[in-house]
XYZ file of C-alpha atoms in Angstrom:
47
model
C 32.700 24.738 -45.125
C 32.121 28.499 -45.154
C 31.422 30.370 -41.942
C 27.863 29.932 -40.691
C 25.943 31.687 -37.953
C 24.779 28.599 -36.055
C 22.612 30.761 -33.813
C 19.963 30.866 -36.531
C 19.778 27.092 -37.046
C 17.140 24.833 -35.540
C 18.084 21.952 -33.280
C 17.518 19.393 -36.066
C 19.649 21.451 -38.455
C 22.434 21.585 -35.870
C 22.237 17.811 -35.404
C 22.429 17.256 -39.163
C 25.370 19.631 -39.458
C 27.144 17.784 -36.641
C 26.517 14.406 -38.316
C 27.890 15.656 -41.621
C 30.958 17.074 -39.871
C 31.585 13.779 -38.062
C 31.263 11.804 -41.284
C 33.870 13.963 -42.960
C 36.412 13.159 -40.241
C 36.193 9.415 -40.881
C 39.332 7.924 -42.383
C 39.540 5.312 -45.074
C 41.360 2.280 -43.735
C 43.878 0.221 -45.655
C 42.947 -3.439 -45.911
C 45.933 -5.794 -45.965
C 45.910 -9.367 -47.200
C 47.318 -12.115 -44.967
C 50.412 -12.276 -47.164
C 50.993 -8.533 -46.873
C 50.635 -8.694 -43.090
C 53.153 -11.528 -42.890
C 55.627 -9.557 -45.007
C 55.185 -6.470 -42.815
C 55.601 -8.483 -39.615
C 58.774 -10.029 -41.029
C 60.178 -6.581 -41.849
C 59.314 -5.266 -38.379
C 61.138 -8.177 -36.761
C 64.260 -7.353 -38.762
C 64.398 -3.763 -37.514
């Protein structure tokens, strides 16, 4: 996001900007199947 002078924004605009910034930080999570989890657990036990 380019530099912004937040001093000129209204309170609602600041809240919206903050919400958008927080949303961008969210990570996508990997979803493992039960079989994949079992295989990973087995590998971890071996190391």
